PDB file of C-alpha atoms and ligand atoms in Angstrom:
ATOM      1  CA  MET Q 354       3.512  13.075  17.149  1.00 98.00           C
ATOM      2  CA  ILE Q 355       3.323  11.464  13.895  1.00 98.00           C
ATOM      3  CA  PHE Q 356       5.576   8.097  13.324  1.00 98.00           C
ATOM      4  CA  ASP Q 357       6.383   7.637   9.747  1.00 98.00           C
ATOM      5  CA  THR Q 358       7.616   4.039   9.794  1.00 98.00           C
ATOM      6  CA  HIS Q 359       8.658   3.572   5.768  1.00 98.00           C
ATOM      7  CA  ALA Q 360       9.997   6.826   3.988  1.00 98.00           C
ATOM      8  CA  HIS Q 361      12.272   6.855   0.761  1.00 98.00           C
ATOM      9  CA  TYR Q 362      13.468  10.710   1.299  1.00 98.00           C
ATOM     10  CA  ASP Q 363      16.664  10.093  -0.718  1.00 98.00           C
ATOM     11  CA  ASP Q 364      14.421   9.715  -3.856  1.00 98.00           C
ATOM     12  CA  GLU Q 365      14.874  12.307  -6.760  1.00 98.00           C
ATOM     13  CA  ALA Q 366      11.339  13.259  -6.147  1.00 98.00           C
ATOM     14  CA  PHE Q 367      12.018  14.928  -3.105  1.00 98.00           C
ATOM     15  CA  ASP Q 368      15.617  16.523  -4.738  1.00 98.00           C
ATOM     16  CA  ALA Q 369      14.130  20.421  -5.396  1.00 98.00           C
ATOM     17  CA  ASP Q 370      12.960  20.630  -1.536  1.00 98.00           C
ATOM     18  CA  ARG Q 371      14.150  18.135   0.279  1.00 98.00           C
ATOM     19  CA  ASP Q 372      15.425  20.101   2.918  1.00 97.00           C
ATOM     20  CA  GLU Q 373      12.673  22.745   3.122  1.00 98.00           C
ATOM     21  CA  LEU Q 374      10.154  19.980   3.630  1.00 98.00           C
ATOM     22  CA  LEU Q 375      11.450  17.829   5.765  1.00 98.00           C
ATOM     23  CA  ALA Q 376      12.496  21.335   7.861  1.00 97.00           C
ATOM     24  CA  GLY Q 377       8.828  21.559   8.389  1.00 97.00           C
ATOM     25  CA  LEU Q 378       7.664  18.154   9.145  1.00 98.00           C
ATOM     26  CA  SER Q 379       7.615  18.704  12.611  1.00 97.00           C
ATOM     27  CA  ALA Q 380       5.605  21.715  12.906  1.00 98.00           C
ATOM     28  CA  ALA Q 381       2.676  19.811  10.865  1.00 98.00           C
ATOM     29  CA  GLY Q 382       3.094  16.623  13.774  1.00 98.00           C
ATOM     30  CA  ILE Q 383       5.514  14.988  12.311  1.00 98.00           C
ATOM     31  CA  GLY Q 384       7.761  13.374  15.139  1.00 98.00           C
ATOM     32  CA  THR Q 385       9.846  10.575  13.878  1.00 98.00           C
ATOM     33  CA  VAL Q 386      10.315   8.931  10.278  1.00 98.00           C
ATOM     34  CA  VAL Q 387      12.746   6.167   9.053  1.00 98.00           C
ATOM     35  CA  ASN Q 388      13.381   6.277   5.848  1.00 98.00           C
ATOM     36  CA  ILE Q 389      13.940   3.041   4.369  1.00 98.00           C
ATOM     37  CA  GLY Q 390      16.990   2.040   1.937  1.00 97.00           C
ATOM     38  CA  ALA Q 391      16.480   0.392  -1.622  1.00 97.00           C
ATOM     39  CA  SER Q 392      18.979   0.659  -3.202  1.00 98.00           C
ATOM     40  CA  LEU Q 393      23.095   0.456  -1.851  1.00 98.00           C
ATOM     41  CA  ALA Q 394      23.061   3.913  -2.869  1.00 98.00           C
ATOM     42  CA  GLY Q 395      19.721   4.679  -1.664  1.00 98.00           C
ATOM     43  CA  THR Q 396      21.314   3.089   2.144  1.00 98.00           C
ATOM     44  CA  GLU Q 397      24.328   5.399   1.573  1.00 98.00           C
ATOM     45  CA  ALA Q 398      21.613   8.244   1.478  1.00 98.00           C
ATOM     46  CA  THR Q 399      19.497   7.000   4.231  1.00 98.00           C
ATOM     47  CA  VAL Q 400      22.826   6.875   6.692  1.00 98.00           C
ATOM     48  CA  ARG Q 401      23.314  11.036   5.519  1.00 98.00           C
ATOM     49  CA  LEU Q 402      19.983  11.762   5.991  1.00 98.00           C
ATOM     50  CA  THR Q 403      20.374  10.368   9.753  1.00 98.00           C
ATOM     51  CA  GLN Q 404      23.206  12.283  10.352  1.00 98.00           C
ATOM     52  CA  GLU Q 405      21.625  15.657   9.236  1.00 98.00           C
ATOM     53  CA  TYR Q 406      17.769  15.502  11.028  1.00 98.00           C
ATOM     54  CA  PRO Q 407      17.757  14.056  14.223  1.00 97.00           C
ATOM     55  CA  PHE Q 408      14.583  12.758  13.946  1.00 98.00           C
ATOM     56  CA  ILE Q 409      15.159  10.554  10.674  1.00 98.00           C
ATOM     57  CA  TYR Q 410      16.098   7.641  11.689  1.00 98.00           C
ATOM     58  CA  GLY Q 411      17.231   4.461   8.839  1.00 98.00           C
ATOM     59  CA  ALA Q 412      17.017   1.201   7.640  1.00 98.00           C
ATOM     60  CA  ALA Q 413      19.694  -0.409   5.506  1.00 98.00           C
ATOM     61  CA  GLY Q 414      19.137  -2.818   2.579  1.00 98.00           C
ATOM     62  CA  VAL Q 415      18.295  -3.707  -1.136  1.00 98.00           C
ATOM     63  CA  HIS Q 416      15.089  -4.040  -2.353  1.00 98.00           C
ATOM     64  CA  PRO Q 417      14.253  -7.267  -4.047  1.00 98.00           C
ATOM     65  CA  SER Q 418      14.098  -5.622  -7.603  1.00 97.00           C
ATOM     66  CA  SER Q 419      17.471  -4.440  -7.194  1.00 97.00           C
ATOM     67  CA  THR Q 420      18.951  -7.660  -5.892  1.00 97.00           C
ATOM     68  CA  ASP Q 421      20.932  -8.008  -9.023  1.00 97.00           C
ATOM     69  CA  GLU Q 422      23.640  -5.135  -7.514  1.00 97.00           C
ATOM     70  CA  LEU Q 423      24.643  -7.307  -5.211  1.00 98.00           C
ATOM     71  CA  ASP Q 424      27.564  -9.017  -4.459  1.00 98.00           C
ATOM     72  CA  GLU Q 425      29.862 -10.076  -1.606  1.00 98.00           C
ATOM     73  CA  ALA Q 426      31.841  -6.903  -2.132  1.00 98.00           C
ATOM     74  CA  SER Q 427      28.329  -4.590  -2.130  1.00 97.00           C
ATOM     75  CA  PHE Q 428      27.030  -6.815   0.932  1.00 98.00           C
ATOM     76  CA  ALA Q 429      30.029  -6.592   2.994  1.00 98.00           C
ATOM     77  CA  ARG Q 430      29.209  -2.717   2.451  1.00 98.00           C
ATOM     78  CA  LEU Q 431      25.522  -3.062   3.357  1.00 98.00           C
ATOM     79  CA  ARG Q 432      26.637  -4.530   6.669  1.00 98.00           C
ATOM     80  CA  GLU Q 433      28.925  -2.020   7.362  1.00 98.00           C
ATOM     81  CA  LEU Q 434      26.387   0.818   6.833  1.00 98.00           C
ATOM     82  CA  ALA Q 435      23.709  -1.710   8.840  1.00 98.00           C
ATOM     83  CA  ALA Q 436      26.450  -0.815  12.238  1.00 98.00           C
ATOM     84  CA  GLN Q 437      25.712   2.991  11.921  1.00 98.00           C
ATOM     85  CA  PRO Q 438      24.635   4.174  15.075  1.00 96.00           C
ATOM     86  CA  LYS Q 439      20.795   5.428  13.907  1.00 98.00           C
ATOM     87  CA  ILE Q 440      19.787   2.195  11.546  1.00 98.00           C
ATOM     88  CA  VAL Q 441      17.046   0.582  13.615  1.00 98.00           C
ATOM     89  CA  ALA Q 442      16.156  -2.069  10.551  1.00 98.00           C
ATOM     90  CA  ILE Q 443      17.647  -4.418   7.470  1.00 98.00           C
ATOM     91  CA  GLY Q 444      14.630  -3.261   4.878  1.00 97.00           C
ATOM     92  CA  GLU Q 445      13.375  -3.254   2.542  1.00 98.00           C
ATOM     93  CA  ILE Q 446      14.088  -6.819   1.730  1.00 98.00           C
ATOM     94  CA  GLY Q 447      11.491  -9.277  -0.237  1.00 98.00           C
ATOM     95  CA  LEU Q 448      10.297 -10.946  -3.039  1.00 98.00           C
ATOM     96  CA  ASP Q 449       9.010  -9.073  -5.897  1.00 97.00           C
ATOM     97  CA  TYR Q 450       6.385 -11.043  -8.264  1.00 96.00           C
ATOM     98  CA  TYR Q 451       5.178  -8.000 -10.027  1.00 94.00           C
ATOM     99  CA  TRP Q 452       8.009  -6.736 -11.619  1.00 90.00           C
ATOM    100  CA  ASP Q 453       9.578  -9.992 -11.493  1.00 86.00           C
ATOM    101  CA  GLU Q 454      13.276  -9.515 -12.029  1.00 89.00           C
ATOM    102  CA  PRO Q 455      16.043 -10.392 -11.434  1.00 96.00           C
ATOM    103  CA  ASP Q 456      14.827 -14.078 -11.599  1.00 96.00           C
ATOM    104  CA  ARG Q 457      12.718 -15.286  -8.916  1.00 97.00           C
ATOM    105  CA  LYS Q 458      16.425 -17.774  -7.027  1.00 97.00           C
ATOM    106  CA  LEU Q 459      18.452 -14.341  -7.217  1.00 98.00           C
ATOM    107  CA  GLN Q 460      15.236 -12.689  -5.183  1.00 98.00           C
ATOM    108  CA  LYS Q 461      15.379 -15.260  -2.581  1.00 98.00           C
ATOM    109  CA  TYR Q 462      18.748 -16.186  -2.347  1.00 98.00           C
ATOM    110  CA  TRP Q 463      19.543 -11.943  -1.048  1.00 98.00           C
ATOM    111  CA  PHE Q 464      16.594 -12.235   0.694  1.00 98.00           C
ATOM    112  CA  ARG Q 465      17.715 -15.055   2.694  1.00 98.00           C
ATOM    113  CA  ARG Q 466      21.319 -13.570   3.195  1.00 98.00           C
ATOM    114  CA  GLN Q 467      19.357 -10.267   4.353  1.00 98.00           C
ATOM    115  CA  LEU Q 468      17.396 -11.931   6.709  1.00 98.00           C
ATOM    116  CA  ASN Q 469      20.281 -13.655   7.887  1.00 98.00           C
ATOM    117  CA  LEU Q 470      22.397 -10.453   8.134  1.00 98.00           C
ATOM    118  CA  ALA Q 471      19.221  -8.664  10.302  1.00 98.00           C
ATOM    119  CA  ARG Q 472      19.624 -12.017  12.650  1.00 98.00           C
ATOM    120  CA  GLU Q 473      23.406 -11.463  13.280  1.00 97.00           C
ATOM    121  CA  SER Q 474      23.145  -7.384  13.373  1.00 97.00           C
ATOM    122  CA  ARG Q 475      19.926  -8.203  16.257  1.00 98.00           C
ATOM    123  CA  LEU Q 476      17.302  -5.545  13.206  1.00 98.00           C
ATOM    124  CA  PRO Q 477      14.320  -6.246  12.773  1.00 98.00           C
ATOM    125  CA  VAL Q 478      13.387  -6.538   9.130  1.00 98.00           C
ATOM    126  CA  VAL Q 479      11.389  -4.070   6.783  1.00 98.00           C
ATOM    127  CA  ILE Q 480       9.865  -6.715   4.388  1.00 98.00           C
ATOM    128  CA  HIS Q 481       8.665  -5.522   0.643  1.00 98.00           C
ATOM    129  CA  SER Q 482       6.468  -8.266  -1.095  1.00 97.00           C
ATOM    130  CA  ARG Q 483       4.166  -7.823  -4.071  1.00 95.00           C
ATOM    131  CA  ASP Q 484       2.785 -10.879  -5.793  1.00 95.00           C
ATOM    132  CA  ALA Q 485       4.454 -13.025  -3.732  1.00 96.00           C
ATOM    133  CA  ALA Q 486       2.241 -14.265  -0.975  1.00 94.00           C
ATOM    134  CA  LYS Q 487       3.141 -17.834  -0.586  1.00 94.00           C
ATOM    135  CA  ASP Q 488       6.991 -17.487  -1.139  1.00 97.00           C
ATOM    136  CA  THR Q 489       7.572 -14.738   1.155  1.00 98.00           C
ATOM    137  CA  LEU Q 490       5.770 -16.818   4.098  1.00 97.00           C
ATOM    138  CA  ASP Q 491       7.630 -20.082   3.240  1.00 97.00           C
ATOM    139  CA  LEU Q 492      10.846 -18.282   2.931  1.00 98.00           C
ATOM    140  CA  MET Q 493      10.629 -16.770   6.442  1.00 98.00           C
ATOM    141  CA  ARG Q 494       9.255 -19.781   7.899  1.00 98.00           C
ATOM    142  CA  GLU Q 495      12.761 -21.691   6.405  1.00 98.00           C
ATOM    143  CA  GLU Q 496      14.818 -18.659   8.482  1.00 98.00           C
ATOM    144  CA  ARG Q 497      13.124 -18.320  11.342  1.00 98.00           C
ATOM    145  CA  ALA Q 498      12.149 -15.053  10.873  1.00 98.00           C
ATOM    146  CA  GLU Q 499       9.659 -15.438  14.019  1.00 98.00           C
ATOM    147  CA  GLU Q 500      13.036 -15.041  15.811  1.00 98.00           C
ATOM    148  CA  ILE Q 501      14.363 -12.280  14.084  1.00 98.00           C
ATOM    149  CA  GLY Q 502      10.938  -9.824  14.351  1.00 98.00           C
ATOM    150  CA  GLY Q 503       9.351  -6.409  11.976  1.00 98.00           C
ATOM    151  CA  VAL Q 504       7.007  -5.099   9.887  1.00 98.00           C
ATOM    152  CA  ILE Q 505       5.136  -6.531   6.860  1.00 98.00           C
ATOM    153  CA  HIS Q 506       5.407  -3.365   4.591  1.00 97.00           C
ATOM    154  CA  CYS Q 507       2.462  -2.193   2.624  1.00 95.00           C
ATOM    155  CA  PHE Q 508       0.501  -5.209   3.578  1.00 95.00           C
ATOM    156  CA  SER Q 509      -1.367  -6.025   0.283  1.00 91.00           C
ATOM    157  CA  TYR Q 510      -2.946  -9.410   0.821  1.00 93.00           C
ATOM    158  CA  GLY Q 511      -6.002 -10.389   2.910  1.00 95.00           C
ATOM    159  CA  LYS Q 512      -6.976 -11.431   6.352  1.00 97.00           C
ATOM    160  CA  GLU Q 513      -5.674 -15.393   5.939  1.00 96.00           C
ATOM    161  CA  MET Q 514      -2.425 -13.678   5.484  1.00 96.00           C
ATOM    162  CA  ALA Q 515      -2.220 -11.224   8.092  1.00 97.00           C
ATOM    163  CA  ARG Q 516      -3.105 -13.658  10.587  1.00 98.00           C
ATOM    164  CA  GLU Q 517       0.217 -15.851   9.559  1.00 97.00           C
ATOM    165  CA  TYR Q 518       2.399 -12.962   9.806  1.00 97.00           C
ATOM    166  CA  LEU Q 519       0.502 -11.814  13.203  1.00 98.00           C
ATOM    167  CA  GLU Q 520       1.520 -15.304  14.482  1.00 97.00           C
ATOM    168  CA  MET Q 521       4.971 -14.790  13.891  1.00 97.00           C
ATOM    169  CA  GLY Q 522       4.630 -11.262  15.851  1.00 98.00           C
ATOM    170  CA  PHE Q 523       5.336  -9.278  13.140  1.00 98.00           C
ATOM    171  CA  TYR Q 524       3.550  -5.850  12.544  1.00 98.00           C
ATOM    172  CA  LEU Q 525       1.892  -4.463   9.542  1.00 98.00           C
ATOM    173  CA  GLY Q 526       2.979  -1.244   8.168  1.00 98.00           C
ATOM    174  CA  ILE Q 527      -0.750   0.430   6.789  1.00 98.00           C
ATOM    175  CA  GLY Q 528       0.105   3.381   4.010  1.00 98.00           C
ATOM    176  CA  GLY Q 529      -2.322   5.201   1.727  1.00 97.00           C
ATOM    177  CA  VAL Q 530      -3.850   2.562   0.333  1.00 97.00           C
ATOM    178  CA  LEU Q 531      -5.757   2.462   3.145  1.00 97.00           C
ATOM    179  CA  THR Q 532      -8.345   5.467   1.829  1.00 97.00           C
ATOM    180  CA  PHE Q 533      -8.738   3.951  -1.800  1.00 96.00           C
ATOM    181  CA  LYS Q 534     -12.180   3.304  -2.920  1.00 92.00           C
ATOM    182  CA  ASN Q 535     -11.396  -0.075  -3.872  1.00 91.00           C
ATOM    183  CA  ALA Q 536      -8.829  -0.998  -0.601  1.00 94.00           C
ATOM    184  CA  LYS Q 537     -11.813  -3.260   1.025  1.00 95.00           C
ATOM    185  CA  LYS Q 538      -9.383  -5.715   1.545  1.00 96.00           C
ATOM    186  CA  LEU Q 539      -7.110  -3.179   3.381  1.00 97.00           C
ATOM    187  CA  ALA Q 540      -9.777  -2.342   5.403  1.00 97.00           C
ATOM    188  CA  GLU Q 541     -11.624  -6.161   6.877  1.00 98.00           C
ATOM    189  CA  VAL Q 542      -7.371  -6.573   7.649  1.00 98.00           C
ATOM    190  CA  VAL Q 543      -7.177  -3.560   9.653  1.00 98.00           C
ATOM    191  CA  ALA Q 544     -10.368  -4.317  11.741  1.00 98.00           C
ATOM    192  CA  TYR Q 545      -9.165  -7.594  12.548  1.00 98.00           C
ATOM    193  CA  ALA Q 546      -5.621  -6.671  13.134  1.00 98.00           C
ATOM    194  CA  PRO Q 547      -5.308  -5.794  16.697  1.00 98.00           C
ATOM    195  CA  PHE Q 548      -4.127  -2.004  16.860  1.00 98.00           C
ATOM    196  CA  GLU Q 549      -1.111  -2.743  18.762  1.00 98.00           C
ATOM    197  CA  ARG Q 550       0.094  -4.772  15.154  1.00 98.00           C
ATOM    198  CA  LEU Q 551      -0.319  -1.305  13.236  1.00 98.00           C
ATOM    199  CA  VAL Q 552       2.088   1.195  12.055  1.00 98.00           C
ATOM    200  CA  LEU Q 553       1.824   3.986   9.636  1.00 98.00           C
ATOM    201  CA  GLU Q 554       3.659   4.179   6.391  1.00 98.00           C
ATOM    202  CA  THR Q 555       3.499   6.435   3.750  1.00 98.00           C
ATOM    203  CA  ASP Q 556       6.568   4.682   1.128  1.00 98.00           C
ATOM    204  CA  CYS Q 557       6.829   8.386  -0.413  1.00 98.00           C
ATOM    205  CA  PRO Q 558       6.938   9.443  -2.666  1.00 98.00           C
ATOM    206  CA  TYR Q 559       4.580   6.821  -3.871  1.00 97.00           C
ATOM    207  CA  LEU Q 560       1.082   5.494  -2.832  1.00 96.00           C
ATOM    208  CA  ALA Q 561      -0.539   9.200  -1.350  1.00 97.00           C
ATOM    209  CA  PRO Q 562      -3.829   9.093   0.105  1.00 97.00           C
ATOM    210  CA  ALA Q 563      -6.862  10.131  -1.113  1.00 97.00           C
ATOM    211  CA  PRO Q 564      -7.231  12.677  -2.114  1.00 97.00           C
ATOM    212  CA  ASN Q 565      -3.979  13.395  -2.901  1.00 97.00           C
ATOM    213  CA  ARG Q 566      -3.739  10.149  -4.642  1.00 97.00           C
ATOM    214  CA  GLY Q 567      -1.009  10.029  -8.083  1.00 96.00           C
ATOM    215  CA  LYS Q 568       0.668  12.785  -6.643  1.00 98.00           C
ATOM    216  CA  ARG Q 569       3.890  12.690  -4.736  1.00 98.00           C
ATOM    217  CA  ASN Q 570       3.900  11.291  -1.630  1.00 98.00           C
ATOM    218  CA  SER Q 571       4.927  12.894   1.897  1.00 98.00           C
ATOM    219  CA  SER Q 572       4.487  12.437   5.345  1.00 98.00           C
ATOM    220  CA  LEU Q 573       2.178  15.888   5.752  1.00 98.00           C
ATOM    221  CA  ASN Q 574      -0.488  13.183   3.895  1.00 98.00           C
ATOM    222  CA  LEU Q 575      -0.596  10.894   6.632  1.00 98.00           C
ATOM    223  CA  PRO Q 576      -3.396  12.320   8.445  1.00 98.00           C
ATOM    224  CA  TYR Q 577      -5.811  11.513   5.899  1.00 98.00           C
ATOM    225  CA  VAL Q 578      -4.595   7.639   6.913  1.00 98.00           C
ATOM    226  CA  VAL Q 579      -5.105   8.648  10.021  1.00 98.00           C
ATOM    227  CA  ALA Q 580      -8.412   9.769   9.939  1.00 98.00           C
ATOM    228  CA  VAL Q 581      -9.580   6.243   7.872  1.00 98.00           C
ATOM    229  CA  LEU Q 582      -7.958   3.993   9.960  1.00 98.00           C
ATOM    230  CA  ALA Q 583      -9.380   5.953  13.230  1.00 98.00           C
ATOM    231  CA  GLN Q 584     -12.670   5.139  11.720  1.00 98.00           C
ATOM    232  CA  ILE Q 585     -12.410   1.731  11.128  1.00 98.00           C
ATOM    233  CA  LYS Q 586     -10.790   1.271  14.210  1.00 98.00           C
ATOM    234  CA  GLY Q 587     -13.438   3.003  16.758  1.00 98.00           C
ATOM    235  CA  MET Q 588     -11.095   5.463  17.917  1.00 98.00           C
ATOM    236  CA  SER Q 589      -9.994   8.966  18.283  1.00 98.00           C
ATOM    237  CA  GLU Q 590      -7.427  10.099  15.805  1.00 98.00           C
ATOM    238  CA  GLU Q 591      -4.997  11.343  18.720  1.00 98.00           C
ATOM    239  CA  ALA Q 592      -5.235   7.701  20.313  1.00 98.00           C
ATOM    240  CA  VAL Q 593      -4.568   6.705  16.690  1.00 98.00           C
ATOM    241  CA  ILE Q 594      -1.144   8.814  16.123  1.00 98.00           C
ATOM    242  CA  CYS Q 595      -0.143   8.530  19.746  1.00 98.00           C
ATOM    243  CA  GLY Q 596      -0.927   4.262  19.551  1.00 98.00           C
ATOM    244  CA  THR Q 597       0.731   3.837  16.633  1.00 98.00           C
ATOM    245  CA  GLU Q 598       3.519   6.092  17.390  1.00 98.00           C
ATOM    246  CA  GLU Q 599       4.273   3.342  20.501  1.00 98.00           C
ATOM    247  CA  ASN Q 600       3.752   0.631  17.906  1.00 98.00           C
ATOM    248  CA  ALA Q 601       6.823   2.040  15.557  1.00 98.00           C
ATOM    249  CA  ARG Q 602       8.691   2.278  19.057  1.00 98.00           C
ATOM    250  CA  ARG Q 603       8.255  -1.224  20.055  1.00 98.00           C
ATOM    251  CA  LEU Q 604       8.541  -2.232  16.266  1.00 98.00           C
ATOM    252  CA  TYR Q 605      12.093  -0.348  15.529  1.00 98.00           C
ATOM    253  CA  ARG Q 606      13.373  -1.476  19.904  1.00 98.00           C
ATOM    254  CA  MET Q 607      13.852   2.295  19.886  1.00 96.00           C
ATOM    255  CA  GLY Q 608      13.104   2.161  23.748  1.00 76.00           C
TER     256      GLY Q 608
HETATM  257 NI1  LIG H1004       9.778   1.172   0.400  1.00 63.18          NI
END
């Protein structure tokens, strides 16, 4: 079944129909979802979702744009949440120079701290890197992220950068962007990368694939991404679904 490696079902965009939507996922072929923390409150909500739904797992982390909420007390709480039984990763963490707030020094400081939380928790990381290719890679090299492992979520750089991350042992998260008309660069990356390193993600409620681009996204849209991925890789859609599920279980060390 389809494995959505990156969703934000705690987002207020799902407040009106969250339970109904989640209850219908399995009948639509969605087997597993990892809900990703983007803030401390989002991580608390993620843990609650993992307790409520057997097929939901979670990642504990604070998105670079929200790192101004971190201090020693909130970081200690994040560490407690990371130790919850169904938390399978630390994320999403990284650098975001598109919004470029808070300042880069603070983003980098908490990126390092959260990478080291992953190391001490023995969990892989979910990396968010936007318009910050070089600094993300440099910092990950300095912190020896190849020993930690994880996924570059919503991979948005070119083939050269993909090679660097693949050499570090990382997976690439592929979502709705692949279906966009202007996604030539991403299609090249997908063609180039070994299939064993690709995982499916929505980043919902954001980044709905064509033909639903611009609408609220959910895991129900992943078959559109599967279809394009199958075409690029010359595989059947069933093989893409089974294979990316295996990849995701290996990424999140779910046995
Ligand atoms: Ni996300």
